[in-house]
XYZ file of C-alpha atoms in Angstrom:
702
model
C -29.954 11.047 -10.742
C -27.394 8.771 -11.675
C -29.576 6.418 -13.177
C -30.833 9.371 -15.557
C -27.207 10.257 -16.267
C -26.576 6.521 -17.123
C -29.520 6.532 -19.627
C -28.196 9.543 -21.318
C -24.868 7.963 -21.688
C -26.343 4.819 -23.298
C -28.308 6.996 -25.706
C -25.731 9.362 -26.489
C -23.869 9.037 -29.729
C -20.186 7.751 -29.284
C -17.494 10.147 -30.409
C -14.148 9.105 -29.166
C -12.416 6.156 -27.839
C -10.606 8.355 -25.037
C -11.548 8.211 -21.818
C -13.552 10.892 -20.577
C -10.675 12.302 -18.119
C -7.978 10.978 -20.603
C -4.689 13.044 -20.287
C -1.858 13.929 -22.958
C 0.535 11.739 -20.714
C -2.156 8.671 -20.792
C -2.459 9.253 -24.456
C 1.112 8.851 -24.824
C 1.356 5.773 -22.770
C -1.259 4.053 -25.111
C 0.513 5.278 -28.413
C 3.962 4.310 -27.326
C 5.462 1.113 -28.054
C 3.436 -1.246 -30.105
C 2.338 -4.097 -27.845
C 2.792 -2.135 -24.409
C 1.357 -3.496 -21.612
C 0.964 -2.633 -17.935
C 4.245 -4.170 -17.245
C 5.598 -1.582 -19.888
C 4.599 1.354 -17.473
C 7.396 3.035 -15.792
C 7.663 2.727 -12.024
C 7.233 5.908 -10.217
C 8.746 4.334 -7.178
C 11.831 3.274 -9.701
C 14.834 5.878 -9.135
C 16.334 4.675 -12.388
C 13.388 5.079 -14.597
C 12.665 1.418 -15.060
C 9.606 -0.466 -16.077
C 8.036 -2.991 -14.217
C 9.243 -5.564 -16.675
C 12.584 -4.421 -16.903
C 13.037 -4.377 -13.168
C 15.264 -7.220 -11.724
C 13.003 -7.536 -8.713
C 9.531 -8.423 -8.026
C 7.772 -5.288 -9.127
C 4.081 -4.411 -10.189
C 2.400 -1.434 -11.436
C -1.444 -0.274 -11.227
C -2.461 2.401 -13.496
C -5.314 4.922 -13.721
C -7.052 2.423 -16.203
C -7.085 -0.497 -13.715
C -7.918 1.634 -10.814
C -10.913 2.896 -12.800
C -11.914 -0.478 -13.598
C -11.808 -1.753 -9.852
C -13.938 1.280 -8.520
C -12.310 0.894 -5.237
C -14.163 1.999 -2.016
C -11.148 1.255 0.051
C -7.120 1.281 -0.280
C -7.271 -2.713 -0.258
C -9.407 -2.793 -3.249
C -6.703 -0.931 -5.430
C -4.757 -3.927 -4.863
C -6.930 -6.687 -6.317
C -4.653 -9.618 -7.800
C -1.208 -7.987 -7.183
C 0.926 -11.311 -6.412
C 2.185 -11.238 -3.002
C 0.421 -8.428 -1.475
C -2.864 -8.710 0.751
C -4.385 -6.178 2.862
C -6.099 -6.315 6.548
C -9.086 -4.016 6.883
C -11.501 -5.193 9.190
C -14.810 -3.892 9.595
C -13.859 -0.408 10.448
C -12.772 -0.353 6.714
C -11.344 2.951 6.763
C -8.110 1.871 7.860
C -5.853 -0.631 5.936
C -2.830 -2.459 6.941
C -0.777 -3.588 3.739
C 0.583 -6.977 3.993
C 3.809 -8.148 1.618
C 5.116 -11.516 1.749
C 3.466 -12.081 4.989
C 5.161 -9.185 6.456
C 3.097 -6.390 7.929
C 2.788 -3.562 10.753
C 5.328 -1.388 12.667
C 6.972 -0.410 9.499
C 7.832 -3.651 7.876
C 6.065 -2.409 4.584
C 6.713 1.160 3.823
C 3.318 2.880 2.865
C 4.112 6.075 1.091
C 1.815 8.673 -0.473
C 3.481 11.420 -2.900
C 6.806 10.696 -1.167
C 5.474 10.943 2.548
C 5.482 7.855 4.812
C 2.409 6.860 6.370
C 3.398 5.718 10.041
C 0.045 5.867 12.064
C -0.255 3.213 14.412
C -2.660 2.393 17.110
C -2.919 -0.874 18.982
C -5.909 -2.818 19.209
C -7.267 -6.385 18.208
C -7.812 -5.492 14.656
C -5.206 -3.819 12.241
C -2.125 -2.130 13.837
C -0.270 0.166 11.293
C -2.999 1.684 9.090
C -3.469 4.083 6.014
C -6.302 5.775 4.416
C -5.901 7.250 1.060
C -9.155 7.732 -1.069
C -8.970 5.894 -4.497
C -10.446 8.655 -6.421
C -7.298 10.639 -5.315
C -4.898 8.136 -6.740
C -3.755 7.462 -10.492
C -1.050 4.843 -9.852
C 0.252 2.420 -7.233
C 3.702 0.808 -7.360
C 4.757 -2.149 -5.434
C 8.087 -3.659 -4.802
C 8.480 -6.741 -2.968
C 11.440 -7.670 -0.416
C 14.229 -5.610 1.112
C 15.415 -4.790 -2.476
C 13.850 -1.553 -2.107
C 16.450 -0.532 0.528
C 16.835 3.140 -1.372
C 13.453 3.900 -0.185
C 13.735 4.600 3.639
C 14.549 2.551 6.421
C 12.719 -0.684 7.716
C 11.046 -1.675 4.811
C 11.984 -5.380 4.958
C 8.783 -6.387 3.294
C 8.562 -4.033 0.565
C 7.215 -0.748 -0.378
C 3.827 0.351 -1.863
C 3.892 3.815 -3.310
C 0.489 5.757 -3.965
C 1.047 8.801 -6.479
C -1.625 11.008 -6.684
C -3.506 12.911 -9.590
C -1.437 15.873 -11.289
C -3.024 18.783 -13.308
C -1.253 17.511 -16.320
C -2.987 14.053 -16.146
C -6.194 15.912 -16.457
C -5.800 18.742 -18.705
C -5.815 18.374 -22.314
C -2.900 20.079 -24.595
C -4.939 22.703 -25.432
C -6.979 23.376 -22.347
C -6.357 26.119 -19.923
C -9.093 24.696 -17.338
C -11.180 21.522 -16.956
C -13.511 20.007 -14.461
C -15.431 16.726 -13.765
C -17.990 15.375 -11.549
C -18.629 11.774 -10.912
C -21.608 10.154 -9.125
C -21.402 6.405 -7.887
C -24.197 4.161 -6.332
C -23.262 0.724 -4.135
C -26.211 -1.724 -3.470
C -24.175 -3.304 -0.786
C -23.998 -0.859 2.381
C -26.453 1.449 -0.184
C -23.580 3.635 -0.361
C -22.926 6.875 -2.275
C -19.712 8.358 -3.808
C -19.343 11.923 -4.847
C -16.162 13.236 -6.404
C -15.307 16.767 -7.920
C -12.251 17.737 -9.458
C -10.763 21.007 -11.359
C -7.630 21.845 -12.902
C -6.171 25.187 -14.114
C -3.250 25.815 -16.217
C -1.814 29.571 -15.238
C 0.714 29.330 -18.109
C 2.992 26.695 -19.560
C 5.237 26.201 -16.769
C 2.582 26.450 -13.791
C -0.392 24.303 -13.021
C -2.558 23.408 -10.195
C -5.411 20.550 -9.152
C -7.806 20.159 -6.697
C -10.181 17.293 -5.901
C -12.731 16.625 -3.319
C -14.485 13.283 -2.457
C -17.290 12.199 -0.146
C -18.401 8.846 0.604
C -21.225 7.530 2.809
C -22.118 3.878 3.362
C -24.185 1.878 5.939
C -23.396 -1.329 7.100
C -22.675 -3.773 4.264
C -24.286 -7.388 4.152
C -22.138 -10.798 3.979
C -22.846 -13.458 1.711
C -25.576 -14.977 3.903
C -27.319 -11.501 3.816
C -26.667 -10.883 7.545
C -25.631 -7.107 8.113
C -22.047 -6.819 9.517
C -22.275 -4.321 12.263
C -19.788 -1.528 12.680
C -18.969 -1.536 8.753
C -20.719 1.651 7.957
C -18.649 4.820 7.559
C -18.630 8.252 6.149
C -15.475 10.060 4.887
C -14.508 13.395 3.061
C -11.288 13.704 1.444
C -9.485 15.903 -0.578
C -6.345 17.024 -2.758
C -4.702 19.944 -3.650
C -1.534 19.904 -5.690
C 0.506 22.459 -7.675
C 3.521 22.219 -10.294
C 5.527 24.850 -11.214
C 8.571 24.491 -13.501
C 11.330 27.221 -12.974
C 13.318 25.914 -16.131
C 12.711 23.137 -18.856
C 14.950 20.592 -16.729
C 13.360 21.183 -13.136
C 9.998 21.113 -11.435
C 8.813 21.607 -7.788
C 5.577 20.013 -6.849
C 3.515 21.182 -3.723
C 0.870 18.860 -2.374
C -1.654 18.325 0.521
C -3.657 15.242 0.946
C -6.077 14.875 3.755
C -9.277 12.911 5.118
C -12.077 13.395 7.784
C -13.359 10.057 8.748
C -16.123 8.922 11.176
C -17.149 5.433 12.470
C -18.770 3.502 15.315
C -16.533 0.762 16.994
C -18.742 -2.024 17.513
C -18.454 -4.505 20.707
C -21.094 -7.377 21.481
C -22.945 -6.376 18.679
C -23.646 -2.813 19.870
C -21.626 0.632 19.526
C -19.548 1.319 22.107
C -17.229 4.249 20.902
C -17.770 7.064 18.349
C -14.743 7.572 16.095
C -13.314 10.543 14.368
C -10.046 10.361 12.304
C -8.463 13.287 10.471
C -5.331 13.021 8.377
C -3.248 15.517 6.601
C -0.130 15.060 4.542
C 1.740 17.916 3.373
C 4.284 17.224 0.765
C 7.123 19.211 -1.524
C 9.119 17.323 -4.266
C 11.734 19.312 -6.519
C 13.604 17.748 -9.255
C 16.685 19.078 -11.382
C 18.526 17.581 -14.136
C 21.039 18.677 -16.535
C 20.226 18.552 -20.157
C 20.882 14.565 -20.699
C 20.298 13.531 -17.480
C 23.786 12.292 -17.229
C 25.379 13.531 -14.175
C 22.598 15.573 -12.611
C 19.126 13.864 -11.577
C 18.808 15.389 -8.169
C 15.472 14.942 -6.170
C 14.921 16.604 -2.795
C 11.637 15.387 -1.248
C 10.237 16.852 2.321
C 6.799 15.877 3.850
C 4.722 15.923 6.903
C 1.964 13.754 8.066
C -0.247 14.071 10.907
C -2.947 12.090 12.004
C -5.316 12.534 14.875
C -7.636 9.658 16.265
C -10.225 10.616 18.708
C -12.393 8.228 20.362
C -15.595 9.057 22.708
C -17.386 6.331 24.497
C -21.070 5.942 23.703
C -22.042 3.720 26.549
C -20.615 3.531 30.190
C -17.196 1.490 30.126
C -16.029 -1.231 32.195
C -12.358 -0.759 32.440
C -9.307 -2.120 34.731
C -7.044 0.753 36.185
C -4.144 0.724 34.004
C -1.786 0.760 37.302
C -3.518 -1.023 39.873
C -5.647 -3.625 37.546
C -8.809 -2.777 39.509
C -11.905 -2.747 38.054
C -13.591 0.856 37.183
C -16.669 2.297 35.511
C -15.849 5.067 33.094
C -18.846 7.319 32.294
C -20.191 7.942 28.655
C -17.986 10.447 27.014
C -14.739 9.299 28.151
C -12.050 10.054 25.702
C -8.996 8.565 24.310
C -6.642 10.337 21.739
C -3.908 9.103 19.400
C -1.867 11.917 17.651
C 1.115 10.477 15.510
C 3.259 12.971 13.596
C 5.797 12.152 10.899
C 8.459 14.501 9.557
C 10.647 13.063 6.591
C 13.257 14.117 4.050
C 14.711 12.316 1.432
C 17.632 13.373 -1.084
C 19.113 11.563 -3.866
C 20.797 11.828 -7.043
C 21.513 9.454 -10.154
C 24.449 9.935 -12.434
C 24.658 7.985 -15.580
C 27.879 7.320 -17.463
C 30.083 4.898 -19.010
C 33.342 3.078 -18.291
C 35.067 0.735 -20.604
C 31.944 0.221 -22.432
C 29.862 -0.663 -19.183
C 27.006 1.618 -18.528
C 26.476 2.870 -14.944
C 23.480 4.295 -13.042
C 24.903 5.459 -9.790
C 22.457 6.405 -7.219
C 23.172 7.953 -3.939
C 21.355 9.680 -1.147
C 20.229 9.647 2.171
C 17.100 10.199 4.112
C 15.904 10.888 7.741
C 12.238 10.471 9.237
C 10.821 11.292 12.713
C 7.919 10.051 14.663
C 6.165 11.896 17.143
C 3.321 10.028 18.802
C 0.941 11.400 21.880
C -1.653 9.352 23.369
C -3.949 10.759 26.124
C -7.626 10.515 27.369
C -9.686 9.389 30.267
C -10.982 6.043 29.048
C -8.186 4.350 30.844
C -5.600 2.118 29.018
C -5.335 3.289 25.586
C -2.307 5.548 25.985
C -0.242 2.533 27.782
C -0.667 0.090 24.953
C -0.173 2.917 22.443
C 2.667 4.777 24.390
C 3.742 8.392 23.686
C 7.336 8.833 22.545
C 9.919 9.907 19.743
C 11.393 7.745 17.197
C 13.925 8.769 14.607
C 15.238 6.725 11.707
C 17.924 7.610 9.340
C 19.984 6.285 6.432
C 22.635 6.738 3.563
C 23.073 4.540 0.753
C 24.882 3.950 -2.458
C 23.793 1.757 -5.366
C 25.323 1.172 -8.888
C 23.700 -0.597 -11.900
C 25.987 -1.767 -14.434
C 24.907 -2.728 -17.668
C 26.910 -4.470 -20.465
C 25.286 -6.171 -23.450
C 23.428 -9.213 -21.999
C 24.534 -8.778 -18.378
C 23.312 -6.445 -15.837
C 24.494 -6.250 -12.142
C 23.003 -4.091 -9.188
C 25.203 -3.647 -6.240
C 24.437 -1.342 -3.262
C 25.092 -0.848 0.458
C 22.487 1.208 2.951
C 23.568 2.419 6.462
C 20.588 2.646 8.865
C 20.488 4.420 12.372
C 17.673 4.510 14.788
C 16.809 6.098 18.121
C 13.608 5.975 20.342
C 12.717 7.461 23.717
C 9.951 8.266 25.965
C 10.231 9.996 29.431
C 11.994 6.735 31.112
C 13.337 4.744 28.353
C 15.958 5.153 25.515
C 17.511 2.892 23.031
C 19.267 2.891 19.593
C 21.103 1.048 17.049
C 22.630 0.753 13.488
C 23.583 -1.319 10.621
C 24.947 -1.782 6.981
C 22.811 -3.856 4.637
C 23.949 -5.174 1.191
C 22.177 -5.908 -1.861
C 23.510 -7.891 -4.986
C 21.693 -8.662 -8.100
C 22.951 -10.160 -11.354
C 20.592 -10.568 -14.471
C 21.465 -12.244 -17.724
C 19.661 -12.202 -20.993
C 21.599 -15.387 -22.365
C 19.376 -15.781 -25.885
C 19.432 -13.976 -28.987
C 16.907 -15.991 -31.126
C 13.813 -14.401 -32.025
C 11.417 -16.377 -29.762
C 13.607 -16.410 -26.686
C 15.178 -13.075 -27.030
C 13.097 -11.610 -24.375
C 13.783 -13.804 -21.656
C 15.974 -12.614 -18.456
C 16.817 -14.349 -15.472
C 18.161 -12.670 -12.628
C 19.236 -13.556 -8.929
C 19.230 -11.464 -5.957
C 20.733 -11.234 -2.211
C 19.428 -8.299 -0.176
C 19.162 -7.324 3.306
C 16.952 -4.919 5.244
C 16.930 -3.677 8.943
C 13.751 -2.591 11.000
C 14.193 -0.806 14.160
C 11.676 -1.785 16.895
C 8.779 0.566 17.216
C 7.439 2.647 20.067
C 4.551 0.331 20.699
C 6.777 -3.001 20.808
C 9.416 -1.378 23.143
C 7.634 0.793 25.573
C 3.834 -0.846 25.835
C 2.914 -1.097 29.445
C 0.053 -0.632 31.890
C -2.976 -3.119 32.210
C -5.421 -4.399 29.467
C -8.057 -1.835 29.700
C -11.057 -4.127 29.197
C -12.672 -7.666 29.026
C -9.888 -8.906 31.396
C -7.110 -7.634 33.508
C -3.575 -8.370 32.774
C -0.355 -6.511 32.623
C 1.709 -5.393 29.352
C 5.495 -5.325 29.688
C 7.644 -2.765 28.128
C 10.761 -4.118 26.476
C 13.609 -1.738 26.109
C 16.343 -4.465 25.274
C 14.343 -5.537 21.876
C 16.675 -5.991 19.037
C 15.890 -4.709 15.274
C 14.975 -7.040 12.896
C 17.265 -8.037 9.919
C 15.453 -9.460 6.917
C 17.614 -11.525 4.510
C 15.977 -12.323 1.329
C 17.300 -14.338 -1.554
C 15.335 -14.251 -4.857
C 15.301 -16.230 -8.240
C 13.334 -14.795 -10.927
C 12.459 -14.418 -14.661
C 11.354 -11.719 -16.859
C 9.772 -12.315 -20.245
C 8.633 -10.018 -23.058
C 7.717 -10.583 -26.527
C 5.725 -8.445 -29.371
C 3.923 -9.691 -32.483
C 3.144 -13.207 -31.255
C -0.346 -14.123 -32.648
C -1.271 -10.969 -34.560
C 0.476 -7.723 -35.529
C 0.767 -5.380 -32.483
C -0.024 -7.884 -29.621
C 2.335 -8.451 -26.684
C 3.082 -10.982 -23.741
C 4.654 -9.956 -20.566
C 5.682 -12.245 -17.672
C 7.024 -11.749 -14.288
C 8.011 -14.765 -11.792
C 10.069 -15.432 -8.933
C 10.669 -17.773 -6.134
C 11.947 -15.911 -2.648
C 13.207 -17.113 0.614
C 13.184 -14.641 3.328
C 14.824 -14.996 6.847
C 13.774 -12.583 9.176
C 16.320 -12.678 12.090
C 15.385 -11.321 15.531
C 11.947 -11.247 14.467
C 9.412 -9.350 16.564
C 5.952 -10.448 17.892
C 3.858 -10.534 21.176
C 4.081 -13.389 23.452
C 2.363 -14.238 26.714
C 4.209 -14.848 29.994
C 3.665 -16.785 33.289
C 4.044 -15.206 36.770
C 4.729 -18.812 37.639
C 8.271 -18.747 35.606
C 10.871 -16.787 37.796
C 12.705 -15.644 34.775
C 9.740 -14.186 32.847
C 9.715 -10.960 34.828
C 5.877 -11.204 35.001
C 4.427 -10.181 38.468
C 1.622 -11.627 40.116
C -1.586 -9.313 40.235
C -5.298 -8.855 39.784
C -6.717 -10.610 36.889
C -5.687 -13.792 34.765
C -2.296 -14.985 35.589
C -0.695 -13.731 32.558
C 1.751 -10.784 31.005
C 1.977 -9.599 27.474
C 5.339 -8.422 25.978
C 6.770 -8.091 22.497
C 10.007 -10.155 22.341
C 12.542 -11.310 19.839
C 12.270 -14.689 18.046
C 15.506 -16.446 16.558
C 13.866 -15.743 13.194
C 10.906 -15.924 10.736
C 11.236 -18.184 7.805
C 8.766 -17.098 4.660
C 9.076 -18.557 1.554
C 6.977 -18.502 -1.785
C 6.487 -18.193 -5.556
C 4.792 -15.106 -7.432
C 3.947 -14.468 -10.728
C 2.235 -12.090 -12.877
C 1.542 -12.263 -16.441
C -0.388 -10.444 -19.277
C -1.422 -10.851 -22.865
C -2.483 -7.769 -24.768
C -4.126 -7.731 -28.082
C -6.187 -5.502 -30.320
C -9.377 -7.341 -29.214
C -8.707 -7.280 -25.475
C -6.287 -8.635 -22.731
C -5.909 -11.564 -20.465
C -3.856 -11.713 -17.425
C -2.904 -14.327 -14.815
C -1.247 -13.674 -11.206
C -0.502 -16.280 -8.379
C 1.155 -16.236 -5.106
C 1.970 -19.051 -2.634
C 3.330 -17.918 0.906
C 4.330 -20.148 3.507
C 5.875 -19.018 6.752
C 6.659 -19.834 10.625
C 8.459 -18.410 13.594
C 11.324 -19.990 15.179
C 12.406 -19.530 18.890
C 15.812 -19.356 20.159
C 15.093 -22.900 21.664
C 14.323 -24.341 18.090
C 10.235 -24.313 18.579
C 8.247 -23.389 15.556
C 4.862 -21.841 15.293
C 2.716 -20.791 12.515
C 3.180 -16.882 11.481
C -0.405 -15.326 11.899
C 0.109 -13.055 9.238
C 0.512 -15.146 6.354
C -2.125 -14.400 3.769
C -4.151 -16.562 1.393
C -2.551 -18.173 -1.435
C -3.967 -16.621 -4.298
C -4.323 -17.189 -8.142
C -6.318 -14.593 -10.209
C -7.367 -14.573 -13.742
C -8.432 -11.519 -15.653
C -10.229 -11.195 -19.179
C -11.275 -8.047 -20.907
C -12.841 -7.636 -24.334
C -12.994 -4.363 -26.260
C -15.854 -3.449 -28.679
C -16.837 -0.258 -30.390
C -13.636 0.884 -31.273
C -12.420 0.341 -27.835
C -15.479 2.779 -26.339
C -16.416 -0.440 -24.688
C -14.768 -2.957 -22.561
C -16.335 -5.761 -20.875
C -14.684 -8.258 -18.759
C -14.342 -10.261 -15.162
C -12.056 -11.651 -12.989
C -11.807 -14.908 -10.990
C -9.784 -15.148 -7.700
C -8.948 -18.611 -5.714
C -7.899 -18.032 -2.249
C -6.244 -21.028 -0.235
C -6.675 -21.152 3.572
C -3.430 -20.419 5.154
C -1.757 -23.101 7.221
C -2.780 -22.990 11.184
C -5.532 -20.250 10.593
C -8.306 -21.245 12.644
C -11.147 -19.342 11.009
C -10.022 -19.135 7.411
C -11.338 -21.415 4.628
C -10.795 -21.678 0.644
C -12.897 -19.612 -1.247
C -13.462 -18.440 -4.910
C -14.759 -14.745 -6.013
C -15.939 -13.862 -9.295
C -16.534 -10.304 -10.374
C -17.580 -8.564 -13.646
C -16.890 -5.177 -15.113
C -17.947 -2.986 -17.763
C -16.909 0.697 -19.037
C -18.652 2.577 -21.886
C -17.177 5.869 -23.054
C -20.089 7.356 -24.641
C -18.748 10.612 -25.687
C -15.382 12.752 -25.242
C -16.839 13.869 -21.811
C -19.277 11.024 -20.485
C -18.166 7.577 -19.238
C -20.069 5.068 -17.374
C -18.808 2.513 -15.329
C -20.453 -0.606 -13.956
C -18.905 -3.479 -11.555
C -20.337 -6.455 -9.968
C -18.005 -7.707 -6.909
C -18.596 -11.080 -5.329
C -20.911 -12.030 -8.082
C -22.215 -15.440 -6.578
C -22.879 -14.011 -3.300
C -19.832 -16.073 -1.326
C -19.667 -15.758 2.567
C -16.019 -15.481 3.307
C -13.606 -13.816 5.727
C -10.085 -12.312 5.236
C -7.587 -14.751 7.182
C -5.729 -11.979 8.180
C -8.610 -10.529 10.093
C -9.449 -13.777 12.063
C -8.286 -14.608 15.858
C -8.849 -18.008 17.320
C -12.635 -17.656 17.675
C -14.173 -14.519 15.705
C -14.056 -13.977 11.873
C -15.279 -10.745 10.479
C -17.040 -11.558 7.163
C -16.401 -9.561 4.041
C -19.323 -8.080 1.787
C -21.638 -10.289 -0.303
C -22.571 -9.285 -3.690
C -21.950 -5.648 -4.532
C -23.333 -3.901 -7.646
C -21.679 -0.571 -8.420
C -22.759 1.951 -11.074
C -21.035 5.248 -11.776
C -21.144 8.055 -14.413
C -18.324 10.833 -14.758
C -19.027 14.193 -16.891
C -16.077 16.156 -17.779
C -15.987 19.659 -19.322
C -12.871 21.974 -20.184
C -11.844 25.067 -22.180
């Protein structure tokens, strides 16, 4: 059917340059400043209405046009080419752990969907803290790198990733009461299908609603050598419901639900051993009210509840070690493990804008609270010990003032954090005040240099230990037996980042209406009391590791004196009537330092990357074709990683107002490669080889 739709699209007479699902808001963004680029788009994540190019921080924005071009199947594909960010999505694919500047897992990166923190965590040999949000439901992604994002919640010493889902006003045209669309997509590698249907309705000018449902079904994909990678197939059903109510001209209430139901098989020794069922539901309520001029009142109140349930059912008899005695036992087929994580949160802030003595102020102040409730259980043995049950509460309050005077901009802020966590036998807590100071200068007035802005930042962030890091216990459940030891004396991590950057924007360079935007930064992050897993020996009397059955070691999360991470990032784009060209790069190095002064490579350091993009526009912008080339450099000390280069190609054709066809080829030269974040000392999970994607979208409305 899809091939027929594509053929109709190619034969149909072109009628408009707008996308099939083009919205009034998107049309404004295209028509607004001449020479506007992606870096000129306002960051949803920003609490002062900044664009990425205006931000005195390492910030990136991915809009709907880019997301459509990437034809992403999983969250990590949405983040292609964003400097300083990587994703760990192993063979399961439905769970993605996001890495910013070499930091990931246990809340070091705050992953937020429509204002709701995604805190699901399950300890395993692959990804730890994972999120799944279907790319079809997302209209934009914002990224802020580093602890400068300390107004967005506790613990984000690595940074923040904010997924903003679609609204009815992004879908409905100004004169429409209702609209719908249907998308069908086929992928050659894994022979997978994606089907998506959307519907929006405008009840009146102050009330609208949107619904979206997406189903994906994929077989195991093949790597660059043509070998099937077992356990990579999955099917997932996702959905979105959202309504926006505007009680007055200056207020809006958004109520939303995002959910998914996923299924896949876990593989061990080349054979399926567990059937996995995962259900995730996120409920959000967001209210904003302002005064007429957005001067003293710009109040936001966000509340959310996120619940993730993961159930494992064994497909074969399981050899396990009793979590208490460490003795070998055999569990029958059908044994289960359950992981239930619920997160409740509230976030309130206000921004007041005023002037004193010619200095403009944007004063932002607020507070937030999030509570995690983790329940693990089952008959499969061990799972509930190394992903322990318990409760954790984190809260904070902050004040930040952005002062602007002519060529000088200063941002000063303080954040107070508090945490507590407990289970039936342990309880721990802590608090801290973290500062942030940023100074930006625009020293030049000449036409060619007026768009140059330099900035320097010092910022701190505070991450409490997670339930797993603090309370993990029992014996390793399979393979070999050894004990996990809890550590209720873990100290929180403190990230201390120094960053120097430059922003540059200029219009009308080579032709009228063209634009160039560049952001670049060097950063140095010292994470004091960094937490990582270590192996202990029972022969060391100070280790607390007991002798027992199995191999003579213990595993425990402990503090290191610090982790030192530094690097360079840049992101640039040139946009003109004929097309665009982009270049991004990130170089990251890092290691841990013990209290005795011993250094070790940090296993979460991703590949250094350089990504080049080129897009050409034809037929009055109805047709866009282009490609991407990305070089990935082997991280220091990674035993399985290698240097590799990927080449992708894409094309998009807007056949009519209501019909659009997209094509994409990923890994065009069929390179066999592994994500270094997925590697251990002996095993690599190879990523997909060449993958061809073809999609068609039909839209209708009235």
